[in-house]
mmCIF file of C-alpha atoms in Angstrom:
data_model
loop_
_atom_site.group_PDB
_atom_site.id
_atom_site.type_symbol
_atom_site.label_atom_id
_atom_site.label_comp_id
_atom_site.label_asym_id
_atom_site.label_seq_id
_atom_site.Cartn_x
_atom_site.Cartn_y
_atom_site.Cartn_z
ATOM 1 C CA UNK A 1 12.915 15.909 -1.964
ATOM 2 C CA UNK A 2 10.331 18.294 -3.415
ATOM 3 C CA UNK A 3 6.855 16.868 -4.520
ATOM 4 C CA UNK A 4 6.080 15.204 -8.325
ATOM 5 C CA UNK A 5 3.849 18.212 -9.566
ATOM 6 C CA UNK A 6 0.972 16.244 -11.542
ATOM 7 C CA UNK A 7 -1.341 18.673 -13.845
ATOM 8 C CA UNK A 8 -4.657 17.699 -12.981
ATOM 9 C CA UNK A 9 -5.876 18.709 -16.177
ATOM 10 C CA UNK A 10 -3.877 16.200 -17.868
ATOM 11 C CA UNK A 11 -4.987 13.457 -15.413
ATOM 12 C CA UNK A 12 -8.595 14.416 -16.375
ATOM 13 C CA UNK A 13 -7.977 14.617 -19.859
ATOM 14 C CA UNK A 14 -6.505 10.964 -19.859
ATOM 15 C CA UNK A 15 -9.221 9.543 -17.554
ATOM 16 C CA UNK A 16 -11.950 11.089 -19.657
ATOM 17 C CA UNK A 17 -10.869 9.212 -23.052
ATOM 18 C CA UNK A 18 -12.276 5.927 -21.454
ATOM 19 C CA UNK A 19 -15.408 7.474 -20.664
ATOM 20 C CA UNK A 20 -18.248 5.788 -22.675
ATOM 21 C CA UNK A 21 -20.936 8.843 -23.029
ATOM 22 C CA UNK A 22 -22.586 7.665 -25.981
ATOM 23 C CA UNK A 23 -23.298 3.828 -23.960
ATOM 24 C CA UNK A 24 -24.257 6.294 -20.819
ATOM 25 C CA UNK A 25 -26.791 8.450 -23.041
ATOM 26 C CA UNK A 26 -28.124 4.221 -24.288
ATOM 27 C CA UNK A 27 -28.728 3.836 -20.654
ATOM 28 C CA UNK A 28 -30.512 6.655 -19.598
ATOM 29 C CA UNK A 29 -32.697 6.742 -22.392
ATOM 30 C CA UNK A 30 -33.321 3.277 -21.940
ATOM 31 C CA UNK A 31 -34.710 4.173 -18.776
ATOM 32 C CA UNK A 32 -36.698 7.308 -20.258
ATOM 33 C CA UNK A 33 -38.801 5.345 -22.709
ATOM 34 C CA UNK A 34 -39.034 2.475 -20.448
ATOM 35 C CA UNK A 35 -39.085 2.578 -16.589
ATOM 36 C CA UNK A 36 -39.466 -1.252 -15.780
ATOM 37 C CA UNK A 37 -35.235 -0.405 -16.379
ATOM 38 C CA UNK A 38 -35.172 1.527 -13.435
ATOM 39 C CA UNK A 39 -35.064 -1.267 -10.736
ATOM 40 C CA UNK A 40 -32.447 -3.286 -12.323
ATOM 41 C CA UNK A 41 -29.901 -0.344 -12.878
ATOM 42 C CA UNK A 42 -30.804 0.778 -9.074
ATOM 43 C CA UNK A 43 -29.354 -2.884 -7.976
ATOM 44 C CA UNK A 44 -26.809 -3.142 -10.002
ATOM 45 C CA UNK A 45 -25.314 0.938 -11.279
ATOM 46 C CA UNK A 46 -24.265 3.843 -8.969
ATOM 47 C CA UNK A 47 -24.230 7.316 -9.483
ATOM 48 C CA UNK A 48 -20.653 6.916 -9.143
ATOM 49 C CA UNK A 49 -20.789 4.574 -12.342
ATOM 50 C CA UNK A 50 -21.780 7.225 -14.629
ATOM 51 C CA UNK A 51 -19.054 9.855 -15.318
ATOM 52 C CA UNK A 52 -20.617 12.605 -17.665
ATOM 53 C CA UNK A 53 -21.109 15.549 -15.088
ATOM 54 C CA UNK A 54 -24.659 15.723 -16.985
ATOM 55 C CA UNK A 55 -25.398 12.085 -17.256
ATOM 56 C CA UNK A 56 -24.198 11.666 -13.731
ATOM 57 C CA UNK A 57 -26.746 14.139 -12.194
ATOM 58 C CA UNK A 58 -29.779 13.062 -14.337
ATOM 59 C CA UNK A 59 -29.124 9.397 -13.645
ATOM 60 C CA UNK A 60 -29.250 10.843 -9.521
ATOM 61 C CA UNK A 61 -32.371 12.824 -10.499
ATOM 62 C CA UNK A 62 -34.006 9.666 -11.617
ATOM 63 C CA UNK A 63 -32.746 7.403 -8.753
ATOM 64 C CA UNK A 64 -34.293 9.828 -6.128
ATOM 65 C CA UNK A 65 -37.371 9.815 -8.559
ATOM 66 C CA UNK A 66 -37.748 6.078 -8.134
ATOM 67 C CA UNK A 67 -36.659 6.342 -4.302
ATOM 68 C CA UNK A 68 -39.739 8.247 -4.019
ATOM 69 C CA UNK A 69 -41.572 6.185 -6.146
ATOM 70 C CA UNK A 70 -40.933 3.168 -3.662
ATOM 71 C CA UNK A 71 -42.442 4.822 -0.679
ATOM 72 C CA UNK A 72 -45.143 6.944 -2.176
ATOM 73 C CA UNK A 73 -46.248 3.642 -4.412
ATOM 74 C CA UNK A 74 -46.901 6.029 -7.340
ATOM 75 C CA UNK A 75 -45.557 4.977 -10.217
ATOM 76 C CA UNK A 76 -43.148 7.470 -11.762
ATOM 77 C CA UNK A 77 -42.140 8.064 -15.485
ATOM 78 C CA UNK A 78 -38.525 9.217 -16.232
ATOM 79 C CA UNK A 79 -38.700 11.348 -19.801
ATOM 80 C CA UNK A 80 -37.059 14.723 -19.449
ATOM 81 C CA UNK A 81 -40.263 16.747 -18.275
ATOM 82 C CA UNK A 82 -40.885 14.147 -15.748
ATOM 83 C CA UNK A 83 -37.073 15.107 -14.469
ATOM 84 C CA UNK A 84 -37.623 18.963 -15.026
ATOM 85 C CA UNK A 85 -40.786 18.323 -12.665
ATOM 86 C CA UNK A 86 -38.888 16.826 -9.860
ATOM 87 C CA UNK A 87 -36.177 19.461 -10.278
ATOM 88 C CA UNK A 88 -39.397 22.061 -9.868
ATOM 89 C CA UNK A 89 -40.800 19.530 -6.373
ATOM 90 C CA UNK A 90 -37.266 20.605 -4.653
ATOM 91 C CA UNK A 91 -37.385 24.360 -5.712
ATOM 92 C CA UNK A 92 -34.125 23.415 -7.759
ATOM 93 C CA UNK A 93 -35.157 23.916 -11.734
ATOM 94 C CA UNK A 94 -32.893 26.195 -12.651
ATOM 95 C CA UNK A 95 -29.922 24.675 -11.208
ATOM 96 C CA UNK A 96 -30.740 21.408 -12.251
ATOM 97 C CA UNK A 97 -31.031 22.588 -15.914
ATOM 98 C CA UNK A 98 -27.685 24.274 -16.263
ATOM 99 C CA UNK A 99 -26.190 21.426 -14.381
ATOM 100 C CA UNK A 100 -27.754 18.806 -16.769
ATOM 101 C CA UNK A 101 -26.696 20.256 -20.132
ATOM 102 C CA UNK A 102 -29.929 22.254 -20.358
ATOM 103 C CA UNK A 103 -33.247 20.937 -22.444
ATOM 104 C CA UNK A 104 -30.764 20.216 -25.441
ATOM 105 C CA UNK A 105 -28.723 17.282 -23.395
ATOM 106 C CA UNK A 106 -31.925 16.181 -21.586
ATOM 107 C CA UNK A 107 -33.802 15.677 -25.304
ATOM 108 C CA UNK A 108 -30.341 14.561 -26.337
ATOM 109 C CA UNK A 109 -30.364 11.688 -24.264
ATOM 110 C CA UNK A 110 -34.238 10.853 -24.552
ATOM 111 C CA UNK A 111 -34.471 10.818 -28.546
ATOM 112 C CA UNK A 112 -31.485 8.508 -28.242
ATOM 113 C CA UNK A 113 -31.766 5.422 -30.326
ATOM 114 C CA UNK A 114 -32.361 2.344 -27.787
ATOM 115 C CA UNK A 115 -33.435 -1.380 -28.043
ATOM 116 C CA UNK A 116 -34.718 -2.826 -24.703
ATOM 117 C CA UNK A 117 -32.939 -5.631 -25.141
ATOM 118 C CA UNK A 118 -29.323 -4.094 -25.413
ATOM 119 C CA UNK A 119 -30.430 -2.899 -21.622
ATOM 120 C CA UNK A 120 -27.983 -5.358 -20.182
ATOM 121 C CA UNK A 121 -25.551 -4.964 -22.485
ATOM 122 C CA UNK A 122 -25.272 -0.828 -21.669
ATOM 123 C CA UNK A 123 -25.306 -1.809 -17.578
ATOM 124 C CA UNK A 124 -22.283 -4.551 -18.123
ATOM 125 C CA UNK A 125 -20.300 -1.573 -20.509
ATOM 126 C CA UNK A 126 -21.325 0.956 -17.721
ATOM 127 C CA UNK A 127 -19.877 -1.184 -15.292
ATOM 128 C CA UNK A 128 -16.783 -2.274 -17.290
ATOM 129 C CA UNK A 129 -15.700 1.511 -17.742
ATOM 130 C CA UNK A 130 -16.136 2.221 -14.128
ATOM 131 C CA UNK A 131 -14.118 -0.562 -13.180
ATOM 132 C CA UNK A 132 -11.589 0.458 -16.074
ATOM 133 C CA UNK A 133 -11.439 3.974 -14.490
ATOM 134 C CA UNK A 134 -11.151 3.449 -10.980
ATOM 135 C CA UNK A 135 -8.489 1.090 -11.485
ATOM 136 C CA UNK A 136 -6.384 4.348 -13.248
ATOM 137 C CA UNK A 137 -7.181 6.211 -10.644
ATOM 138 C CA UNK A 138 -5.729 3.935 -7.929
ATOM 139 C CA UNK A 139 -2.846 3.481 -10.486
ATOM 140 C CA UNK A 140 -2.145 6.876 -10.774
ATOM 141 C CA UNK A 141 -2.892 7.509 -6.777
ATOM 142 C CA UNK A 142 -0.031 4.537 -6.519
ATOM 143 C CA UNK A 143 2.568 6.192 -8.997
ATOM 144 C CA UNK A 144 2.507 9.374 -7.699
ATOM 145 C CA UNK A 145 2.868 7.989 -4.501
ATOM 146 C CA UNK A 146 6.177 6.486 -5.485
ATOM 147 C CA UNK A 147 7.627 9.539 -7.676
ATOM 148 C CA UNK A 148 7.055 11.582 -3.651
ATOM 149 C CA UNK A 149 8.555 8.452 -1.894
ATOM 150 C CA UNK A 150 11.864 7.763 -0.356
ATOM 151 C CA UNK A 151 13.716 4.902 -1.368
ATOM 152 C CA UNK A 152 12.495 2.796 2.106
ATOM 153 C CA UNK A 153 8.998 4.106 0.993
ATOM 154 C CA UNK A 154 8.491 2.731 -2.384
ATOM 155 C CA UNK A 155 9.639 -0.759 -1.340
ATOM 156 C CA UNK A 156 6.748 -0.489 1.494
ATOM 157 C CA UNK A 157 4.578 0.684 -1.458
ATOM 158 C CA UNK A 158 5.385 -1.879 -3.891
ATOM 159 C CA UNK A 159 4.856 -4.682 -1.499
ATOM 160 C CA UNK A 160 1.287 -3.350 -1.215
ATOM 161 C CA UNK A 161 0.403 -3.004 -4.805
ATOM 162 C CA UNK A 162 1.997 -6.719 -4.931
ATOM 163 C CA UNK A 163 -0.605 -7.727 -1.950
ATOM 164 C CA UNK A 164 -3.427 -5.665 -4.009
ATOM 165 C CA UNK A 165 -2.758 -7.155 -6.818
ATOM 166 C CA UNK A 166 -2.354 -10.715 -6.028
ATOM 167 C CA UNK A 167 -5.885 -10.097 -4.693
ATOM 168 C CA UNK A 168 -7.366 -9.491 -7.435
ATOM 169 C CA UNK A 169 -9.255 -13.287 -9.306
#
C-alpha cells in the first residue's frame, strides 16, 4: 500500500486560518508600552504559543531580554528600538530585522491599540488558539496515520485516540 501524499501547503494553509495575529500583535504591544506584562506572559505563554513567524521571534527577542533582565537586575524596556538594540548586543541586527517583518511590523505591533486591562484577556485567547492548533495537528498526525495503516493498524490506532481522548476533562 503506497503512502497518503498530504500537501503540506494545504495543511499550513488550514492551520494558519485559526491563527489569531491581530490578538498576538495586542499582546506584544501590550508588553511594549508596558513591561510590568512581561513576567506574567513569561509564566504563563511560550514561544511556541505565538505562531506569526514575526510575532514568534520578537516575543523570543523579548523573553531573552527579560532573561537577562533577571540576572543583570537592570530593568529592561521592550519598544522596538529596545529589541533592535538587543538584536545589535548579539551581532544579529540584520537578521533579526528581516526575520521580524522589518521596522514596518516592529512599529506595526508597537502603535497597536492596547488597554492594560484586556492583558489577560489576549494571554487566555493566545492560549486558547495554541491549544486549538495543536490539537489539529495531533488530529491530522492521527488521520494520516490511519489513511498509511493496515487494517490491524488502525484498530491499534483508534484504541489510542479512544485512550487520548477519554483523557482529556
Amino acid at each position: 500500500m503506497q503512502d497518503v501524499y498530504v500537501d503540506p501547503e494545504s495543511l499550513l494553509l488550514e492551520e494558519s486560518q485559526m491563527y489569531d495575529t491581530s490578538t498576538e500583535r495586542a499582546f506584544l504591544s501590550s508588553i511594549m508600552k508596558d513591561n510590568e506584562g512581561m513576567h506574567e506572559a513569561v509564566s504563563q505563554i511560550s514561544p511556541n504559543d505565538i505562531f506569526n513567524e514575526h510575532n514568534n521571534l520578537i516575543y523570543r527577542t523579548m523573553i531573552y531580554m527579560y532573561n537577562r533582565q533577571q540576572k543583570t537586575g537592570c530593568q529592561s524596556s521592550y519598544d522596538h528600538m529596545s529589541l533592535i538594540g538587543a538584536a545589535d548586543d548579539t551581532g544579529k541586527r540584520e537578521s533579526f530585522l528581516t526575520k521580524a517583518g522589518g521596522i514596518e511590523h516592529l512599529e506595526l505591533v508597537e502603535s497597536c491599540p492596547t488597554k492594560k486591562a484586556s492583558f489577560p484577556y489576549y494571554m487566555k485567547r493566545i492560549l486558547q488558539v495554541s491549544y486549538r492548533v495543536k490539537a489539529f495537528r495531533a488530529a491530522r498526525k492521527t488521520q494520516i496515520s490511519c489513511l498509511n495503516a493496515t487494517r490491524e493498524d488502525v484498530s491499534d490506532i483508534v484504541s489510542s485516540v479512544e485512550a487520548s481522548i477519554m483523557s482529556v476533562s
